[in-house]
mmCIF file of C-alpha atoms in Angstrom:
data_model
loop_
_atom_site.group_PDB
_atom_site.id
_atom_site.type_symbol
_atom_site.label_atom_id
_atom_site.label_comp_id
_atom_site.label_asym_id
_atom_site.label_seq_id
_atom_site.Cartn_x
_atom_site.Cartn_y
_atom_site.Cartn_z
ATOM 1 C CA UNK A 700 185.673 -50.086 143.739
ATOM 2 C CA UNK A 701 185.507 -49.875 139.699
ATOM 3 C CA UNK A 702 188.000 -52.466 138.318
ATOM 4 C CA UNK A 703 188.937 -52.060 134.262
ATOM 5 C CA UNK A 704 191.464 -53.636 132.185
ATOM 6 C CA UNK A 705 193.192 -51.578 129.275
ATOM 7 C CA UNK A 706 194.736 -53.320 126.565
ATOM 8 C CA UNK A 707 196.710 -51.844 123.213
ATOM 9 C CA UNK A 708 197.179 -52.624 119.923
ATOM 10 C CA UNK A 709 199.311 -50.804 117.316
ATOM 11 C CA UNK A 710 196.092 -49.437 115.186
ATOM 12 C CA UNK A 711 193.293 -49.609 117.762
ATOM 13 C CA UNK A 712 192.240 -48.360 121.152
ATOM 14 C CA UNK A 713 189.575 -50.593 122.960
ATOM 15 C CA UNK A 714 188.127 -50.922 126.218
ATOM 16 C CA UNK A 715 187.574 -54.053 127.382
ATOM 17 C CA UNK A 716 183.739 -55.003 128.888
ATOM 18 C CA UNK A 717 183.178 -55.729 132.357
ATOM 19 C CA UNK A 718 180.714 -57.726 133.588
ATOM 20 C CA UNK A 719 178.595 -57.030 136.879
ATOM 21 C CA UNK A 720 179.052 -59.250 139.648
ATOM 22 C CA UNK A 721 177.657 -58.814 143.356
ATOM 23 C CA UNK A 722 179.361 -61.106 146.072
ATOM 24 C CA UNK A 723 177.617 -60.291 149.319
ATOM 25 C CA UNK A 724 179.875 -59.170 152.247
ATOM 26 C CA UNK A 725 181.774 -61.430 154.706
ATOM 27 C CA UNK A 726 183.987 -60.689 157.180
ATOM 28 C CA UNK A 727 187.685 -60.059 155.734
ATOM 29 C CA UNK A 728 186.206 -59.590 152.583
ATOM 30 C CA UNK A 729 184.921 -56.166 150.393
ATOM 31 C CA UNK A 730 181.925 -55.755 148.214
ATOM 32 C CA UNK A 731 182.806 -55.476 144.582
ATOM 33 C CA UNK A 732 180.549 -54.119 141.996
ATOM 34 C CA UNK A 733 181.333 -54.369 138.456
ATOM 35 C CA UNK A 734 179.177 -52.369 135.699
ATOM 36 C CA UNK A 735 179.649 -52.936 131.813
ATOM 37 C CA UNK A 736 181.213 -50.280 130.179
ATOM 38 C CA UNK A 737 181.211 -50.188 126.130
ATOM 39 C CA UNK A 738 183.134 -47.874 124.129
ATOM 40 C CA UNK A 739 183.451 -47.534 120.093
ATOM 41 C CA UNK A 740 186.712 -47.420 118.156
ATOM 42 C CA UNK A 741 188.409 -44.821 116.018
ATOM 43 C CA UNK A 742 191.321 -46.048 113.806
ATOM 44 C CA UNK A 743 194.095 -43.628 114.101
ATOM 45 C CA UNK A 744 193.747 -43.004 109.916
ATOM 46 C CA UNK A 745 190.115 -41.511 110.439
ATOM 47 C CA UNK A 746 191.741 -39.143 113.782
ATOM 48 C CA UNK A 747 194.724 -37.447 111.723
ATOM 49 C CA UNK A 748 192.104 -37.231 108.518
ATOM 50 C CA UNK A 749 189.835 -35.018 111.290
ATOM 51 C CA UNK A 750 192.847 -33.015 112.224
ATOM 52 C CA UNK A 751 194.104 -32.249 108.979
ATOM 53 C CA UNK A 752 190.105 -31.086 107.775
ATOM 54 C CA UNK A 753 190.085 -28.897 110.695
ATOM 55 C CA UNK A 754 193.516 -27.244 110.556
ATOM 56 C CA UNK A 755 192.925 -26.214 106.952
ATOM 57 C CA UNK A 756 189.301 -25.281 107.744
ATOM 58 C CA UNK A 757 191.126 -22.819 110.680
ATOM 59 C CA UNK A 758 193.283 -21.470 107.643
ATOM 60 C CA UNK A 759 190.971 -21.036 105.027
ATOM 61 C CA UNK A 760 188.923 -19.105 107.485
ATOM 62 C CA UNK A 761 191.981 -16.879 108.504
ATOM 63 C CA UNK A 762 193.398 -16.161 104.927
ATOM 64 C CA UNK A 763 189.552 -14.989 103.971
ATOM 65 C CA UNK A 764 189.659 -12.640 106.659
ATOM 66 C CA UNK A 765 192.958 -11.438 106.087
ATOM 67 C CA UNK A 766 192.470 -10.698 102.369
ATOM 68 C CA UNK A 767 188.830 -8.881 103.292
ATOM 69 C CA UNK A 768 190.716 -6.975 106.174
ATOM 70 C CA UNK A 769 193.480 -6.265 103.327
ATOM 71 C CA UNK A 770 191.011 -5.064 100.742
ATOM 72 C CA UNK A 771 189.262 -2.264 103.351
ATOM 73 C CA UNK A 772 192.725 -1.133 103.333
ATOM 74 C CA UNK A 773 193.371 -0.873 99.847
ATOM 75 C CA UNK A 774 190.055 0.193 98.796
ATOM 76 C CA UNK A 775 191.108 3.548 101.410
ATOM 77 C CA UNK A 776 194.273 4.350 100.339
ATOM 78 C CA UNK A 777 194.180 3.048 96.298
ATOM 79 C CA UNK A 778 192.665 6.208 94.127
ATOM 80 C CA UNK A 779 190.672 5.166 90.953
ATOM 81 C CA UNK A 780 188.929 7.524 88.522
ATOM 82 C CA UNK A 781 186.454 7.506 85.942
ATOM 83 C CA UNK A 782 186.735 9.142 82.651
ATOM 84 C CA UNK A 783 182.718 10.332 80.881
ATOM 85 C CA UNK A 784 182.944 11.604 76.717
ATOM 86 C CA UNK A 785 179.518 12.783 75.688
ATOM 87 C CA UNK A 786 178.641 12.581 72.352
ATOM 88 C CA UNK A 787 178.006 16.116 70.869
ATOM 89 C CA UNK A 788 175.396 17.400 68.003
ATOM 90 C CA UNK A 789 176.153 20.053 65.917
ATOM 91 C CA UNK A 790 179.672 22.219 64.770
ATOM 92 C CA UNK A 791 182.332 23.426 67.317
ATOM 93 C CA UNK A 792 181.423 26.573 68.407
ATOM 94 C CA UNK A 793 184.973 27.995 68.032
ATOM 95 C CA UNK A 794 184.319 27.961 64.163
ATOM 96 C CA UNK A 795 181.879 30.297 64.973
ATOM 97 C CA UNK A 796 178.151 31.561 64.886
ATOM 98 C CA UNK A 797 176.260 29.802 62.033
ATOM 99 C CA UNK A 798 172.509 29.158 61.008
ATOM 100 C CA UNK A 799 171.285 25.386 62.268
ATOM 101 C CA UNK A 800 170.866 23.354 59.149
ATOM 102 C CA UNK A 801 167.197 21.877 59.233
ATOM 103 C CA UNK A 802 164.804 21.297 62.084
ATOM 104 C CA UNK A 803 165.763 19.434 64.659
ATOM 105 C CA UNK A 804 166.583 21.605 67.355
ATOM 106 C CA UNK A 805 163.242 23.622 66.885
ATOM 107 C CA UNK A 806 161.402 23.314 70.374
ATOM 108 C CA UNK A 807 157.979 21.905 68.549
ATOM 109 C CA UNK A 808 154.836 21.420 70.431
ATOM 110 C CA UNK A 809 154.662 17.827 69.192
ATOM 111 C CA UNK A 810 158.290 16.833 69.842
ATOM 112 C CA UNK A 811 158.700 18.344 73.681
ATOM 113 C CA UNK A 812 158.013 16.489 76.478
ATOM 114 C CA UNK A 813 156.286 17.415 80.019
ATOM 115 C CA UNK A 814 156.205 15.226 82.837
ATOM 116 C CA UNK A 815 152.504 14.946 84.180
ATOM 117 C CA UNK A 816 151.825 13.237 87.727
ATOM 118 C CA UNK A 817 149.545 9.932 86.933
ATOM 119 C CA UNK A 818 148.806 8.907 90.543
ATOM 120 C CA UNK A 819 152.024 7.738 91.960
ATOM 121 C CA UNK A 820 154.332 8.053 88.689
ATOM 122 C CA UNK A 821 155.059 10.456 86.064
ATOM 123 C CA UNK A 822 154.228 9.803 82.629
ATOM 124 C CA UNK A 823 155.474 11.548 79.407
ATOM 125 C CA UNK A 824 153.443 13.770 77.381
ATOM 126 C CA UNK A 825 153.590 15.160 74.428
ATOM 127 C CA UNK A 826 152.815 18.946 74.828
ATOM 128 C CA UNK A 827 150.811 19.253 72.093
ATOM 129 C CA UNK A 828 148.440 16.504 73.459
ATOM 130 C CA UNK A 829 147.934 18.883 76.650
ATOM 131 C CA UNK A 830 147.678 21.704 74.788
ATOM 132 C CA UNK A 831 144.670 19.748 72.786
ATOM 133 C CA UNK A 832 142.679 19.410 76.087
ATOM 134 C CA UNK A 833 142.733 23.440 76.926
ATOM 135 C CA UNK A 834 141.005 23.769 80.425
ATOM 136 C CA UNK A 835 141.712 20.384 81.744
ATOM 137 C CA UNK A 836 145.154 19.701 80.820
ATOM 138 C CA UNK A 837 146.161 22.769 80.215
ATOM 139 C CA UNK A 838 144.885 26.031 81.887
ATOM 140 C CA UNK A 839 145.165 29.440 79.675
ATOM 141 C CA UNK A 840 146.448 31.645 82.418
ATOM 142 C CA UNK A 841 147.568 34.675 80.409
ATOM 143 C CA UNK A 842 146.402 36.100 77.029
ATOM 144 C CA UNK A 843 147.716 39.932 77.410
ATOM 145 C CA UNK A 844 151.430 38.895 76.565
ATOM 146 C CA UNK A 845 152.688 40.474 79.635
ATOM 147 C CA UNK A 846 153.434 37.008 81.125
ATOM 148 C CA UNK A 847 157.066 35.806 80.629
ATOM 149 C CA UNK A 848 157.638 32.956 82.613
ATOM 150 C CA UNK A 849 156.897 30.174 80.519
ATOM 151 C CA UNK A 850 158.766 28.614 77.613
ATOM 152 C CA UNK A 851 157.593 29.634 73.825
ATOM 153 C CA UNK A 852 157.081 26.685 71.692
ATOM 154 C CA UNK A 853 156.561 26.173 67.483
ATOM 155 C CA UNK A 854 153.378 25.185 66.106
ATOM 156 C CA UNK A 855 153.798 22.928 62.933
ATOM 157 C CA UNK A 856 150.303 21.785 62.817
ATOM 158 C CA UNK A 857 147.305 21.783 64.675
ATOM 159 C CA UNK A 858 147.435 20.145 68.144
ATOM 160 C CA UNK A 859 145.746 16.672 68.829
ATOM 161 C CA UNK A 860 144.912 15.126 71.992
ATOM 162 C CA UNK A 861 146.244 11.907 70.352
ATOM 163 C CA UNK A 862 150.124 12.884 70.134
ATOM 164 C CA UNK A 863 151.999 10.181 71.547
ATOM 165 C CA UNK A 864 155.668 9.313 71.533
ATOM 166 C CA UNK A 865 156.638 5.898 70.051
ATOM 167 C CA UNK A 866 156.532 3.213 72.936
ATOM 168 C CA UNK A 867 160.114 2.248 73.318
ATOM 169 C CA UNK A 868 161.012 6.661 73.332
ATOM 170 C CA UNK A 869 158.212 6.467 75.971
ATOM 171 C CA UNK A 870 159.522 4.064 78.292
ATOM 172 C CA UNK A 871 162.725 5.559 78.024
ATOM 173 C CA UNK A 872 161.230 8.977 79.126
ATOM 174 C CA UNK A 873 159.435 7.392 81.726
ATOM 175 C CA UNK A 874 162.649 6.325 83.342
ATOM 176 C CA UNK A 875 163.608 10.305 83.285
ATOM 177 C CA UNK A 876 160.617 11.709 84.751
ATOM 178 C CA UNK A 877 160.879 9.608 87.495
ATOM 179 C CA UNK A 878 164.442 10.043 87.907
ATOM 180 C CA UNK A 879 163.717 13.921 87.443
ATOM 181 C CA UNK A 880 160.722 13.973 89.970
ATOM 182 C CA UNK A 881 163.265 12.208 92.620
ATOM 183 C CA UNK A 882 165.969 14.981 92.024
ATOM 184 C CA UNK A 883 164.310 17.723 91.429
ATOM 185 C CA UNK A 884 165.455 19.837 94.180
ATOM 186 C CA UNK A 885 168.932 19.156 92.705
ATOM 187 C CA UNK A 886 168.613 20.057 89.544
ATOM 188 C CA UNK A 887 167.012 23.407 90.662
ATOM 189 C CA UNK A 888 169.620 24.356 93.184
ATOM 190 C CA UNK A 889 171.987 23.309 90.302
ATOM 191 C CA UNK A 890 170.558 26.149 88.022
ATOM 192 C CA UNK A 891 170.725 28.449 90.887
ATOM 193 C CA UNK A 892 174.576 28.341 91.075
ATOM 194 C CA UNK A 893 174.298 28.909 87.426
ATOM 195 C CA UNK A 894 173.704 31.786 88.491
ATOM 196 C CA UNK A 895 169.707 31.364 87.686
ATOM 197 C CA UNK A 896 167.334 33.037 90.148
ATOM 198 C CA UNK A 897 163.418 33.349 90.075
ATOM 199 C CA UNK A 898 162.973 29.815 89.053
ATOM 200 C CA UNK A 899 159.510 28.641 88.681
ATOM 201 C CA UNK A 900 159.269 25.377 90.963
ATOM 202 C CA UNK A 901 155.259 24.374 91.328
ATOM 203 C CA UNK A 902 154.315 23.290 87.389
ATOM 204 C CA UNK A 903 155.640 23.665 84.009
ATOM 205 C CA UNK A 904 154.409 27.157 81.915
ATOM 206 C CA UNK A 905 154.743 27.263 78.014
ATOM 207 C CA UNK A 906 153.374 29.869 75.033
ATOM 208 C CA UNK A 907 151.698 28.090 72.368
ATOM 209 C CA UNK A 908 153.404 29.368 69.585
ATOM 210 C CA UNK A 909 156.311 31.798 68.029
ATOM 211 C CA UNK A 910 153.912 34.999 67.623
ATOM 212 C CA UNK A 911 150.715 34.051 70.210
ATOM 213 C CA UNK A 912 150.522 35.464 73.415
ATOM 214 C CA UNK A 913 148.381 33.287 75.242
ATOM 215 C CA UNK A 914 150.701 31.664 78.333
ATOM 216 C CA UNK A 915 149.394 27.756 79.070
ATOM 217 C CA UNK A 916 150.066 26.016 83.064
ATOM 218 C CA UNK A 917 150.030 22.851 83.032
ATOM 219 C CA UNK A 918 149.249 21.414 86.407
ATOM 220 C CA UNK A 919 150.284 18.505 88.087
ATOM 221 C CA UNK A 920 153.799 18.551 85.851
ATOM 222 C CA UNK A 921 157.243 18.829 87.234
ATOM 223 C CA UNK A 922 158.676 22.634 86.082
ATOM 224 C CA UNK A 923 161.076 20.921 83.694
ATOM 225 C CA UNK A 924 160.311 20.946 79.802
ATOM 226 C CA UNK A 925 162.486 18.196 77.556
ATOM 227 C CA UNK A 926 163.424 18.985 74.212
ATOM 228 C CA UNK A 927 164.257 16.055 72.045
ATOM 229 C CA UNK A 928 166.834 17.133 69.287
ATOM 230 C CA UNK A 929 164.051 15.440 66.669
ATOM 231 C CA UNK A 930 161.202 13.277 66.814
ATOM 232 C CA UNK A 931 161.375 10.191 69.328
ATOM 233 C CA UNK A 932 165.215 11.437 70.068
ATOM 234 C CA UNK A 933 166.319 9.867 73.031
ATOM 235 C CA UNK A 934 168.531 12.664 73.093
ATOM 236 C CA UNK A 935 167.363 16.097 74.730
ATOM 237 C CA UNK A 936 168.097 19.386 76.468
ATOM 238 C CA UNK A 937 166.322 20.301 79.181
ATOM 239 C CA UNK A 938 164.797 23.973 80.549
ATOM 240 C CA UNK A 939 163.204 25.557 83.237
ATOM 241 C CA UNK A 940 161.826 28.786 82.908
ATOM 242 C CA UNK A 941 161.985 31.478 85.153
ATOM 243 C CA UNK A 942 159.979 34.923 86.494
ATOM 244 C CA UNK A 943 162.301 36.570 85.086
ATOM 245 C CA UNK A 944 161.761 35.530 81.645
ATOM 246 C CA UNK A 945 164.832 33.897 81.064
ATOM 247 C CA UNK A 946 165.591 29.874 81.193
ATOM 248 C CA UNK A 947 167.802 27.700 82.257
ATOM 249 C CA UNK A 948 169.348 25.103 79.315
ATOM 250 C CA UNK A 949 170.901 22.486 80.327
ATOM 251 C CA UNK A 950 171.501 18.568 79.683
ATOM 252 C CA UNK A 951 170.443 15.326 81.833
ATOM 253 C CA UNK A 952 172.528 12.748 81.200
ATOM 254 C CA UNK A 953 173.354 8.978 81.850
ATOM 255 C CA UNK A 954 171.102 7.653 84.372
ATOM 256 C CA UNK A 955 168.681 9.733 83.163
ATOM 257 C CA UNK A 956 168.160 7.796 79.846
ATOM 258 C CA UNK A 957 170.620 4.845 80.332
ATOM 259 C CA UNK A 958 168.456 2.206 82.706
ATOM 260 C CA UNK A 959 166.018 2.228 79.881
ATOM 261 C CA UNK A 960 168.304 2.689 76.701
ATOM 262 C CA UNK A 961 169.627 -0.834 77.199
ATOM 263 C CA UNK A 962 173.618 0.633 76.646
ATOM 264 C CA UNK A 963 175.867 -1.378 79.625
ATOM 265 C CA UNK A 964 178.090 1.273 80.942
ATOM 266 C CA UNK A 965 178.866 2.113 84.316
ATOM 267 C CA UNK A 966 178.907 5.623 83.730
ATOM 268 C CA UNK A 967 174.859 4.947 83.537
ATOM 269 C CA UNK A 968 174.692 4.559 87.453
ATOM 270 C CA UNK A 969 175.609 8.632 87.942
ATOM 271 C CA UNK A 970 172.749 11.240 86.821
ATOM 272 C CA UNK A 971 174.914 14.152 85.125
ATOM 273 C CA UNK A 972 173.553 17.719 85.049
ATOM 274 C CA UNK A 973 175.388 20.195 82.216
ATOM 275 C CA UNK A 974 175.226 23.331 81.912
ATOM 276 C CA UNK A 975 176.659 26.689 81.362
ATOM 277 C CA UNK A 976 175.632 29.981 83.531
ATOM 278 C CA UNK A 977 173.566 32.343 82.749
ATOM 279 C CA UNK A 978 176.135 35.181 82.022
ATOM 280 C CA UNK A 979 177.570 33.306 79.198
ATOM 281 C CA UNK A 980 174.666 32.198 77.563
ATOM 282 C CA UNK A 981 172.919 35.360 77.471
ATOM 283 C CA UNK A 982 176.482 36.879 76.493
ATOM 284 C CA UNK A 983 177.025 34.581 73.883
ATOM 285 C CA UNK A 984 173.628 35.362 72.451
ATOM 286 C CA UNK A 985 173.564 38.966 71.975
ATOM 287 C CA UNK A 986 177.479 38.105 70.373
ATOM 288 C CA UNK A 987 176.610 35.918 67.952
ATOM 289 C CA UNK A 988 173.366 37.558 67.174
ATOM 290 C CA UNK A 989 174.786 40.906 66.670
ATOM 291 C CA UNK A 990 171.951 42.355 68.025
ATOM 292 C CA UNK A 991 172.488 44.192 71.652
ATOM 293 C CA UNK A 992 169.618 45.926 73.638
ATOM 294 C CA UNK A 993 166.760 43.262 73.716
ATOM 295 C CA UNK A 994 165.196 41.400 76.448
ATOM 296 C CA UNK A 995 164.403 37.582 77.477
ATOM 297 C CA UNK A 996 160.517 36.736 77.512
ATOM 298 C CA UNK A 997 159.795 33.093 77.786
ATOM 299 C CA UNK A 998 162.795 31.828 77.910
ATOM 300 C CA UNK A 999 163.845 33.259 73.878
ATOM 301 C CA UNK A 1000 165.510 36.484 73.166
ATOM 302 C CA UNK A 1001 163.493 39.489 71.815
ATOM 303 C CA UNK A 1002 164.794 42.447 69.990
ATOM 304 C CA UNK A 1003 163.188 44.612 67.150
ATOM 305 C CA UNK A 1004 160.039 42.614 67.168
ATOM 306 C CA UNK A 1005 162.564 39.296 66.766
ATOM 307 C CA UNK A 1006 162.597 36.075 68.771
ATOM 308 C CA UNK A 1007 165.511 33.787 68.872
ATOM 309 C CA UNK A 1008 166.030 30.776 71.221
ATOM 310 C CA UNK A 1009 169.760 30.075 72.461
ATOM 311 C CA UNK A 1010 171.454 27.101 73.488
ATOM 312 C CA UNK A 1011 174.979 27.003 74.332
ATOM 313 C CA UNK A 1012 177.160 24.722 75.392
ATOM 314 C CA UNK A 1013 180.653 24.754 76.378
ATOM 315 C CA UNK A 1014 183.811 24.109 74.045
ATOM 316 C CA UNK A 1015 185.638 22.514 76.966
ATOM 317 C CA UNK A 1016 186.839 18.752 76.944
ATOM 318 C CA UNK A 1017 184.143 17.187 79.486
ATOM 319 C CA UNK A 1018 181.864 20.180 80.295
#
């Protein structure tokens, strides 16, 4: 039989010890074993402070999941947009054809860019540095002038294997080629709903000057040529030439040049493609030129022994 003795007090609860005793049987009487029993004591105070800590831990957790349950349903039903002004160079074009002030649109050996594959990157080069190394860098594939699928370029001076952009214009452009090497296949179908077709997709093709018709490949670059506005510009259009002769203009923006330009602005996170399609821009050509009946060879517009590169952009808010 186990024999224990409860007693109360207003702030405590205690057991009382027992002691072990052993009485050996008799008749009329029982065995009785008693074994010490020792318990601790809790005042009341510390009991209700537990309860109280665990009912607001039990809230706590159920408001966080209600607001995180409320926020999924929100985030699906609230609308938010985003708003993008690019900066543009040059007049409106609603004023009209006019003759570019200057030289800094002028597609210059030493100012445009080629991405060349370095191992596992691409790095930025300076044309004219390929150029420099003909038959290792760049491979003559073409002297007759019959090839048209390249892009023509200006000579200023003589090319030099030691044309290099400015470090902090490099690093920048390192941040595009990679960023163009990775979306590639995006910004070609792109130029194909531009209406674009013929595209030249293995390496990039240029003509080394306004009058020459010798036709350069240079291997191991992505198809896309950058043309900085001026020298070191972080700010550039963009072509790919075609078979066809044409090419297609158009403009990489934020991402592109933003995670190395330093500016904080959301907008940086999206790469932007602009353009305008290829019925316009030849259309607007041949309009503001005046001069109907030509043909596109390397990407420039020929007529009456005449070359003329276009870009065109659109007037529209946002395009």
């Amino acid at each position: 039989m186990w024999l224990s003795f409860l007693w109360r007090s207003p702030q405590k609860l205690r057991v009382v010890p027992e002691t072990e005793a052993s009485h050996g049987p008799s008749v009329g009487e029982l065995a009785v074993s008693k074994t010490p029993k020792i318990t601790g004591m809790l005042p009341v105070s510390r009991l209700r402070r537990r309860g109280l800590v665990a009912a607001m831990y039990h809230w706590i957790t159920c408001l966080f999941i209600t607001t995180l349950v409320l926020a999924q349903l929100l985030g699906a039903i609230w609308d938010t947009s985003t708003s993008t002004t690019h900066v543009k160079y040059g007049r409106n074009p609603l004023l009209g054809s006019y003759e570019m002030v200057g030289t800094n649109d002028v597609p210059y050996a030493d100012r445009v860019i080629a991405c060349v594959r370095r191992g596992t990157y691409y790095e930025p080069r300076l044309v004219s540095s390929l150029l420099a190394s003909e038959g290792v860098d760049a491979i003559l594939e073409d002297s007759t002038g019959a090839a048209r699928h390249g892009y023509r370029l200006v000579q200023r001076r003589v090319n030099s294997a030691t044309d290099a952009l400015d470090s902090t214009t490099a690093a920048s452009y390192r941040v595009s080629c990679d960023l163009i090497a990775s979306t590639l296949d995006a910004i070609l179908g792109a130029c194909s709903s531009l209406g674009y077709a013929n595209l030249t997709r293995d390496y990039l093709r240029v003509v080394d000057h306004v009058d020459s018709q010798r036709l350069f490949g240079l291997p191991d670059s992505l198809p896309v040529l950058i043309m900085p506005y001026w020298d070191n510009a972080a700010q550039a259009r963009h072509a790919v030439p075609t078979w066809d002769g044409d090419a297609c203009i158009f403009r990489l923006e934020d991402a592109y040049f933003g995670a190395a330009s330093g500016i904080a602005d959301t907008n940086k996170a999206m790469a932007s493609f602009r353009g305008v399609n290829q019925t316009v821009r030849q259309q607007r050509t041949i309009e503001w030129l005046g001069r109907p009946g030509g043909v596109w060879r390397n990407g420039w517009y020929e007529e009456g022994g005449e070359r003329w590169y276009s870009d065109v952009t659109s007037s529209m808010s946002g395009a």
